[in-house]
């Protein structure tokens, strides 16, 4: 069985749902599992057309603070269980995590924290990331497959930003953030996109303020990571840079079970 998963930071589900570009994509997608980040809405604020989607069940996790953060997953495949958050009270107030257990893998849909201006939230972000990696390793070491997707708010390597020298010291490219992704890979998890494309100029986020998308002056912040035991199950991974509607674009992975 082939399963196609998609992830997209929509930068506000109410805003994106008003855009023709979004519906041009959504009405024609062939994804079996769709993961949204930065939903930023209460369930009763989401358009009915996005609450009752034929063929999909949907699940949400919202932040305690209204209009902030939030994730959603739409799935054609019946899950065994759905869990909101990491299970760590001090890290679970912002609606950043959906953990969905399927027969063949554990899916994490995550909107990772931003370390903020002057790295004001870096400690919180590192604590969040380290706690997540502990959970990922627990599943991996128990012989379970793990898929972690979302907006990581981290550009890992110089190849993942348009101008590395200009990005030094900026949130999302801090040494502590990049070192965490090093730890993820050292622990036996794989950046699926780089299995298929090791080239430059592959970005998933572009600043609205500088019309960066027109120049492809972007960052790669959105990923699908899987445990190394799944490597042979990964058929394809792509960045859908031709899909508009947000300052991010969707990313996909296809898995074979």
Tab-separated table of N, CA and C in Angstrom, residues 107-235:
chain	number	residue	atom	x	y	z
A	107	UNK	N	2.681	9.044	13.535
A	107	UNK	CA	2.837	10.326	12.851
A	107	UNK	C	2.789	11.471	13.858
A	108	UNK	N	3.795	12.334	13.796
A	108	UNK	CA	3.792	13.578	14.562
A	108	UNK	C	3.608	14.739	13.584
A	109	UNK	N	2.530	15.495	13.757
A	109	UNK	CA	2.307	16.731	13.017
A	109	UNK	C	2.622	17.869	13.979
A	110	UNK	N	3.678	18.644	13.671
A	110	UNK	CA	4.201	19.591	14.655
A	110	UNK	C	4.456	20.974	14.054
A	111	UNK	N	3.998	21.975	14.776
A	111	UNK	CA	4.398	23.358	14.508
A	111	UNK	C	5.414	23.733	15.582
A	112	UNK	N	6.673	23.620	15.226
A	112	UNK	CA	7.749	23.846	16.192
A	112	UNK	C	7.775	25.312	16.637
A	113	UNK	N	8.167	25.573	17.863
A	113	UNK	CA	8.269	26.960	18.323
A	113	UNK	C	9.300	27.751	17.522
A	114	UNK	N	9.061	29.045	17.446
A	114	UNK	CA	10.037	29.972	16.902
A	114	UNK	C	10.886	30.481	18.063
A	115	UNK	N	12.191	30.535	17.877
A	115	UNK	CA	13.053	30.983	18.979
A	115	UNK	C	12.926	32.478	19.251
A	116	UNK	N	12.291	33.205	18.330
A	116	UNK	CA	11.942	34.591	18.591
A	116	UNK	C	13.068	35.578	18.375
A	117	UNK	N	12.706	36.854	18.382
A	117	UNK	CA	13.709	37.905	18.215
A	117	UNK	C	14.669	37.872	19.396
A	118	UNK	N	15.947	38.051	19.093
A	118	UNK	CA	17.008	38.008	20.098
A	118	UNK	C	16.988	36.699	20.895
A	119	UNK	N	16.478	35.635	20.232
A	119	UNK	CA	16.465	34.275	20.815
A	119	UNK	C	15.749	34.226	22.168
A	120	UNK	N	14.721	35.035	22.338
A	120	UNK	CA	14.037	35.101	23.628
A	120	UNK	C	13.370	33.790	24.006
A	121	UNK	N	12.987	32.993	23.019
A	121	UNK	CA	12.321	31.707	23.320
A	121	UNK	C	13.213	30.515	22.985
A	122	UNK	N	14.489	30.730	22.855
A	122	UNK	CA	15.377	29.635	22.471
A	122	UNK	C	15.376	28.519	23.514
A	123	UNK	N	15.400	28.870	24.784
A	123	UNK	CA	15.402	27.836	25.822
A	123	UNK	C	14.139	26.980	25.733
A	124	UNK	N	13.010	27.633	25.527
A	124	UNK	CA	11.746	26.890	25.385
A	124	UNK	C	11.800	25.984	24.158
A	125	UNK	N	12.313	26.507	23.067
A	125	UNK	CA	12.376	25.710	21.842
A	125	UNK	C	13.280	24.497	22.021
A	126	UNK	N	14.438	24.691	22.621
A	126	UNK	CA	15.368	23.581	22.829
A	126	UNK	C	14.740	22.530	23.746
A	127	UNK	N	14.044	22.972	24.788
A	127	UNK	CA	13.376	22.023	25.689
A	127	UNK	C	12.310	21.235	24.937
A	128	UNK	N	11.547	21.907	24.096
A	128	UNK	CA	10.514	21.258	23.285
A	128	UNK	C	11.157	20.227	22.358
A	129	UNK	N	12.194	20.639	21.656
A	129	UNK	CA	12.842	19.755	20.687
A	129	UNK	C	13.488	18.551	21.358
A	130	UNK	N	14.149	18.772	22.475
A	130	UNK	CA	14.799	17.666	23.177
A	130	UNK	C	13.772	16.671	23.706
A	131	UNK	N	12.660	17.174	24.217
A	131	UNK	CA	11.602	16.279	24.695
A	131	UNK	C	11.037	15.459	23.544
A	132	UNK	N	10.853	16.092	22.406
A	132	UNK	CA	10.357	15.372	21.232
A	132	UNK	C	11.325	14.277	20.813
A	133	UNK	N	12.606	14.582	20.760
A	133	UNK	CA	13.580	13.578	20.338
A	133	UNK	C	13.586	12.385	21.294
A	134	UNK	N	13.432	12.631	22.565
A	134	UNK	CA	13.348	11.525	23.521
A	134	UNK	C	12.169	10.608	23.182
A	135	UNK	N	11.045	11.201	22.826
A	135	UNK	CA	9.855	10.418	22.485
A	135	UNK	C	10.070	9.670	21.168
A	136	UNK	N	10.653	10.350	20.185
A	136	UNK	CA	10.955	9.699	18.911
A	136	UNK	C	11.832	8.466	19.117
A	137	UNK	N	12.860	8.619	19.965
A	137	UNK	CA	13.786	7.515	20.213
A	137	UNK	C	13.106	6.374	20.970
A	138	UNK	N	12.196	6.709	21.851
A	138	UNK	CA	11.480	5.658	22.581
A	138	UNK	C	10.701	4.773	21.615
A	139	UNK	N	10.002	5.403	20.669
A	139	UNK	CA	9.273	4.610	19.668
A	139	UNK	C	10.230	3.827	18.779
A	140	UNK	N	11.268	4.501	18.311
A	140	UNK	CA	12.236	3.851	17.424
A	140	UNK	C	12.866	2.642	18.105
A	141	UNK	N	13.271	2.799	19.339
A	141	UNK	CA	13.936	1.723	20.062
A	141	UNK	C	12.989	0.574	20.389
A	142	UNK	N	11.679	0.859	20.341
A	142	UNK	CA	10.688	-0.191	20.534
A	142	UNK	C	10.301	-0.870	19.223
A	143	UNK	N	11.012	-0.499	18.142
A	143	UNK	CA	10.758	-1.129	16.855
A	143	UNK	C	9.590	-0.558	16.084
A	144	UNK	N	9.123	0.640	16.473
A	144	UNK	CA	8.002	1.267	15.780
A	144	UNK	C	8.511	2.314	14.794
A	145	UNK	N	7.805	2.448	13.700
A	145	UNK	CA	8.162	3.444	12.696
A	145	UNK	C	7.639	4.813	13.103
A	146	UNK	N	8.437	5.841	12.822
A	146	UNK	CA	8.121	7.204	13.237
A	146	UNK	C	8.231	8.140	12.034
A	147	UNK	N	7.207	8.976	11.851
A	147	UNK	CA	7.213	10.021	10.828
A	147	UNK	C	6.968	11.348	11.543
A	148	UNK	N	7.894	12.284	11.391
A	148	UNK	CA	7.767	13.588	12.060
A	148	UNK	C	7.761	14.667	10.991
A	149	UNK	N	6.639	15.367	10.896
A	149	UNK	CA	6.520	16.393	9.868
A	149	UNK	C	6.062	17.707	10.470
A	150	UNK	N	6.194	18.744	9.674
A	150	UNK	CA	5.712	20.049	10.077
A	150	UNK	C	6.683	21.153	9.731
A	151	UNK	N	6.364	22.328	10.252
A	151	UNK	CA	7.240	23.491	10.144
A	151	UNK	C	8.187	23.450	11.334
A	152	UNK	N	9.428	23.035	11.087
A	152	UNK	CA	10.409	22.902	12.163
A	152	UNK	C	10.946	24.256	12.622
A	153	UNK	N	10.737	25.296	11.817
A	153	UNK	CA	11.320	26.604	12.131
A	153	UNK	C	12.826	26.514	12.307
A	154	UNK	N	13.449	25.619	11.535
A	154	UNK	CA	14.904	25.465	11.539
A	154	UNK	C	15.366	25.213	10.105
A	155	UNK	N	16.315	25.981	9.644
A	155	UNK	CA	17.034	25.671	8.409
A	155	UNK	C	18.317	24.962	8.824
A	156	UNK	N	18.490	23.733	8.393
A	156	UNK	CA	19.515	22.880	8.972
A	156	UNK	C	20.928	23.257	8.536
A	157	UNK	N	21.155	23.328	7.249
A	157	UNK	CA	22.503	23.499	6.704
A	157	UNK	C	22.576	24.736	5.810
A	158	UNK	N	23.790	25.212	5.490
A	158	UNK	CA	23.899	26.376	4.609
A	158	UNK	C	23.137	26.218	3.299
A	159	UNK	N	23.054	25.004	2.792
A	159	UNK	CA	22.338	24.763	1.538
A	159	UNK	C	20.844	25.029	1.680
A	160	UNK	N	20.360	25.100	2.920
A	160	UNK	CA	18.932	25.262	3.177
A	160	UNK	C	18.497	26.717	3.328
A	161	UNK	N	19.404	27.656	3.092
A	161	UNK	CA	19.063	29.074	3.106
A	161	UNK	C	19.693	29.746	1.878
A	162	UNK	N	19.059	30.811	1.422
A	162	UNK	CA	19.510	31.436	0.173
A	162	UNK	C	20.810	32.204	0.344
A	163	UNK	N	21.067	32.707	1.560
A	163	UNK	CA	22.266	33.513	1.794
A	163	UNK	C	22.787	33.192	3.187
A	164	UNK	N	23.563	32.121	3.324
A	164	UNK	CA	23.983	31.676	4.661
A	164	UNK	C	24.662	32.755	5.491
A	165	UNK	N	25.523	33.538	4.889
A	165	UNK	CA	26.242	34.560	5.657
A	165	UNK	C	25.282	35.570	6.264
A	166	UNK	N	24.212	35.871	5.543
A	166	UNK	CA	23.233	36.843	6.014
A	166	UNK	C	22.305	36.263	7.075
A	167	UNK	N	22.293	34.951	7.194
A	167	UNK	CA	21.371	34.297	8.129
A	167	UNK	C	21.991	34.016	9.490
A	168	UNK	N	23.290	34.168	9.608
A	168	UNK	CA	23.955	33.897	10.881
A	168	UNK	C	23.342	34.746	11.989
A	169	UNK	N	23.033	34.084	13.099
A	169	UNK	CA	22.484	34.781	14.249
A	169	UNK	C	20.998	35.031	14.202
A	170	UNK	N	20.328	34.593	13.139
A	170	UNK	CA	18.894	34.812	13.011
A	170	UNK	C	18.119	33.610	13.533
A	171	UNK	N	16.944	33.907	14.077
A	171	UNK	CA	16.063	32.852	14.542
A	171	UNK	C	15.792	31.863	13.417
A	172	UNK	N	15.901	30.594	13.728
A	172	UNK	CA	15.726	29.546	12.726
A	172	UNK	C	17.023	29.053	12.137
A	173	UNK	N	18.105	29.789	12.395
A	173	UNK	CA	19.420	29.387	11.887
A	173	UNK	C	20.471	29.513	12.984
A	174	UNK	N	20.017	29.455	14.213
A	174	UNK	CA	20.940	29.571	15.334
A	174	UNK	C	21.713	28.266	15.524
A	175	UNK	N	22.919	28.326	16.028
A	175	UNK	CA	23.714	27.101	16.208
A	175	UNK	C	23.000	26.044	17.038
A	176	UNK	N	22.295	26.471	18.093
A	176	UNK	CA	21.608	25.512	18.953
A	176	UNK	C	20.483	24.795	18.202
A	177	UNK	N	19.797	25.521	17.326
A	177	UNK	CA	18.709	24.913	16.556
A	177	UNK	C	19.250	23.925	15.537
A	178	UNK	N	20.256	24.345	14.826
A	178	UNK	CA	20.843	23.475	13.800
A	178	UNK	C	21.496	22.254	14.434
A	179	UNK	N	22.095	22.426	15.613
A	179	UNK	CA	22.724	21.300	16.306
A	179	UNK	C	21.685	20.261	16.713
A	180	UNK	N	20.462	20.705	16.993
A	180	UNK	CA	19.430	19.735	17.351
A	180	UNK	C	19.110	18.824	16.161
A	181	UNK	N	19.034	19.380	14.959
A	181	UNK	CA	18.797	18.526	13.796
A	181	UNK	C	19.990	17.605	13.533
A	182	UNK	N	21.185	18.050	13.865
A	182	UNK	CA	22.336	17.141	13.823
A	182	UNK	C	22.092	15.953	14.746
A	183	UNK	N	21.594	16.232	15.953
A	183	UNK	CA	21.329	15.163	16.916
A	183	UNK	C	20.253	14.211	16.406
A	184	UNK	N	19.238	14.767	15.749
A	184	UNK	CA	18.170	13.937	15.193
A	184	UNK	C	18.745	12.939	14.187
A	185	UNK	N	19.618	13.421	13.322
A	185	UNK	CA	20.188	12.545	12.306
A	185	UNK	C	21.183	11.556	12.912
A	186	UNK	N	21.949	12.002	13.893
A	186	UNK	CA	22.876	11.094	14.569
A	186	UNK	C	22.125	9.997	15.323
A	187	UNK	N	20.885	10.296	15.728
A	187	UNK	CA	20.077	9.325	16.452
A	187	UNK	C	19.399	8.318	15.527
A	188	UNK	N	19.569	8.490	14.219
A	188	UNK	CA	19.042	7.511	13.287
A	188	UNK	C	17.754	7.904	12.603
A	189	UNK	N	17.580	9.211	12.361
A	189	UNK	CA	16.417	9.691	11.617
A	189	UNK	C	16.891	10.384	10.337
A	190	UNK	N	16.063	10.320	9.306
A	190	UNK	CA	16.467	10.710	7.961
A	190	UNK	C	15.592	11.840	7.436
A	191	UNK	N	16.224	12.855	6.888
A	191	UNK	CA	15.564	13.939	6.157
A	191	UNK	C	15.177	13.384	4.785
A	192	UNK	N	13.898	13.067	4.604
A	192	UNK	CA	13.489	12.316	3.402
A	192	UNK	C	13.750	13.074	2.107
A	193	UNK	N	13.609	14.385	2.126
A	193	UNK	CA	13.815	15.146	0.899
A	193	UNK	C	15.227	14.965	0.366
A	194	UNK	N	16.207	14.914	1.268
A	194	UNK	CA	17.600	14.808	0.832
A	194	UNK	C	17.951	13.399	0.340
A	195	UNK	N	17.045	12.455	0.479
A	195	UNK	CA	17.260	11.158	-0.164
A	195	UNK	C	17.169	11.276	-1.680
A	196	UNK	N	16.447	12.300	-2.153
A	196	UNK	CA	16.146	12.427	-3.575
A	196	UNK	C	16.742	13.666	-4.229
A	197	UNK	N	17.080	14.658	-3.450
A	197	UNK	CA	17.570	15.914	-4.020
A	197	UNK	C	18.578	16.533	-3.065
A	198	UNK	N	19.829	16.577	-3.460
A	198	UNK	CA	20.878	17.193	-2.645
A	198	UNK	C	21.267	18.566	-3.172
A	199	UNK	N	20.431	19.113	-4.048
A	199	UNK	CA	20.766	20.362	-4.703
A	199	UNK	C	20.418	21.604	-3.900
A	200	UNK	N	20.856	22.735	-4.437
A	200	UNK	CA	20.606	24.032	-3.829
A	200	UNK	C	19.254	24.584	-4.266
A	201	UNK	N	18.879	25.701	-3.638
A	201	UNK	CA	17.699	26.476	-4.013
A	201	UNK	C	16.402	25.699	-3.851
A	202	UNK	N	16.363	24.822	-2.861
A	202	UNK	CA	15.142	24.102	-2.517
A	202	UNK	C	14.601	24.661	-1.209
A	203	UNK	N	13.633	25.550	-1.304
A	203	UNK	CA	13.141	26.262	-0.133
A	203	UNK	C	11.643	26.013	0.056
A	204	UNK	N	11.179	26.243	1.301
A	204	UNK	CA	9.757	26.047	1.603
A	204	UNK	C	9.113	27.273	2.241
A	205	UNK	N	9.904	28.296	2.543
A	205	UNK	CA	9.379	29.527	3.132
A	205	UNK	C	10.095	30.721	2.515
A	206	UNK	N	9.271	31.768	2.254
A	206	UNK	CA	9.790	33.009	1.683
A	206	UNK	C	9.114	34.182	2.391
A	207	UNK	N	9.876	35.154	2.780
A	207	UNK	CA	9.326	36.315	3.473
A	207	UNK	C	8.394	37.107	2.562
A	208	UNK	N	7.212	37.452	3.104
A	208	UNK	CA	6.299	38.323	2.369
A	208	UNK	C	6.873	39.730	2.233
A	209	UNK	N	7.644	40.140	3.233
A	209	UNK	CA	8.045	41.550	3.325
A	209	UNK	C	8.996	41.971	2.210
A	210	UNK	N	9.754	41.012	1.697
A	210	UNK	CA	10.757	41.375	0.697
A	210	UNK	C	10.452	40.788	-0.689
A	211	UNK	N	9.217	40.306	-0.861
A	211	UNK	CA	8.829	39.669	-2.133
A	211	UNK	C	9.860	38.587	-2.496
A	212	UNK	N	10.236	37.857	-1.470
A	212	UNK	CA	11.334	36.898	-1.617
A	212	UNK	C	10.997	35.732	-2.538
A	213	UNK	N	9.722	35.408	-2.630
A	213	UNK	CA	9.366	34.240	-3.448
A	213	UNK	C	9.643	34.485	-4.931
A	214	UNK	N	9.464	35.707	-5.341
A	214	UNK	CA	9.740	36.043	-6.740
A	214	UNK	C	11.210	35.813	-7.080
A	215	UNK	N	12.073	35.979	-6.073
A	215	UNK	CA	13.516	35.807	-6.280
A	215	UNK	C	14.015	34.448	-5.793
A	216	UNK	N	13.098	33.651	-5.286
A	216	UNK	CA	13.436	32.382	-4.626
A	216	UNK	C	14.512	32.586	-3.557
A	217	UNK	N	14.340	33.653	-2.790
A	217	UNK	CA	15.246	33.944	-1.676
A	217	UNK	C	14.601	33.403	-0.410
A	218	UNK	N	14.681	32.086	-0.242
A	218	UNK	CA	13.940	31.437	0.816
A	218	UNK	C	14.778	30.642	1.791
A	219	UNK	N	14.069	29.935	2.664
A	219	UNK	CA	14.649	29.021	3.642
A	219	UNK	C	13.894	27.694	3.537
A	220	UNK	N	14.568	26.603	3.826
A	220	UNK	CA	13.877	25.307	3.924
A	220	UNK	C	13.632	25.024	5.397
A	221	UNK	N	12.366	25.141	5.798
A	221	UNK	CA	11.978	25.007	7.195
A	221	UNK	C	11.042	23.827	7.442
A	222	UNK	N	10.539	23.215	6.391
A	222	UNK	CA	9.496	22.204	6.494
A	222	UNK	C	10.039	20.851	6.037
A	223	UNK	N	9.789	19.819	6.835
A	223	UNK	CA	10.457	18.540	6.622
A	223	UNK	C	9.520	17.363	6.870
A	224	UNK	N	9.917	16.226	6.315
A	224	UNK	CA	9.463	14.908	6.754
A	224	UNK	C	10.700	14.130	7.172
A	225	UNK	N	10.804	13.820	8.461
A	225	UNK	CA	11.850	12.929	8.957
A	225	UNK	C	11.238	11.571	9.279
A	226	UNK	N	11.973	10.498	9.001
A	226	UNK	CA	11.557	9.147	9.363
A	226	UNK	C	12.741	8.422	10.001
A	227	UNK	N	12.451	7.373	10.763
A	227	UNK	CA	13.529	6.557	11.307
A	227	UNK	C	14.220	5.799	10.182
A	228	UNK	N	15.511	5.558	10.359
A	228	UNK	CA	16.328	4.993	9.291
A	228	UNK	C	15.844	3.625	8.828
A	229	UNK	N	15.138	2.904	9.700
A	229	UNK	CA	14.609	1.602	9.311
A	229	UNK	C	13.533	1.722	8.232
A	230	UNK	N	13.009	2.924	8.042
A	230	UNK	CA	11.981	3.156	7.024
A	230	UNK	C	12.564	3.585	5.678
A	231	UNK	N	13.855	3.714	5.601
A	231	UNK	CA	14.472	4.280	4.402
A	231	UNK	C	13.987	3.608	3.121
A	232	UNK	N	13.909	2.294	3.117
A	232	UNK	CA	13.508	1.577	1.911
A	232	UNK	C	12.014	1.710	1.621
A	233	UNK	N	11.269	2.240	2.561
A	233	UNK	CA	9.839	2.447	2.359
A	233	UNK	C	9.533	3.822	1.767
A	234	UNK	N	10.528	4.685	1.696
A	234	UNK	CA	10.328	6.041	1.176
A	234	UNK	C	10.460	6.009	-0.348
A	235	UNK	N	9.361	6.240	-1.035
A	235	UNK	CA	9.342	6.186	-2.498
A	235	UNK	C	9.687	7.524	-3.129
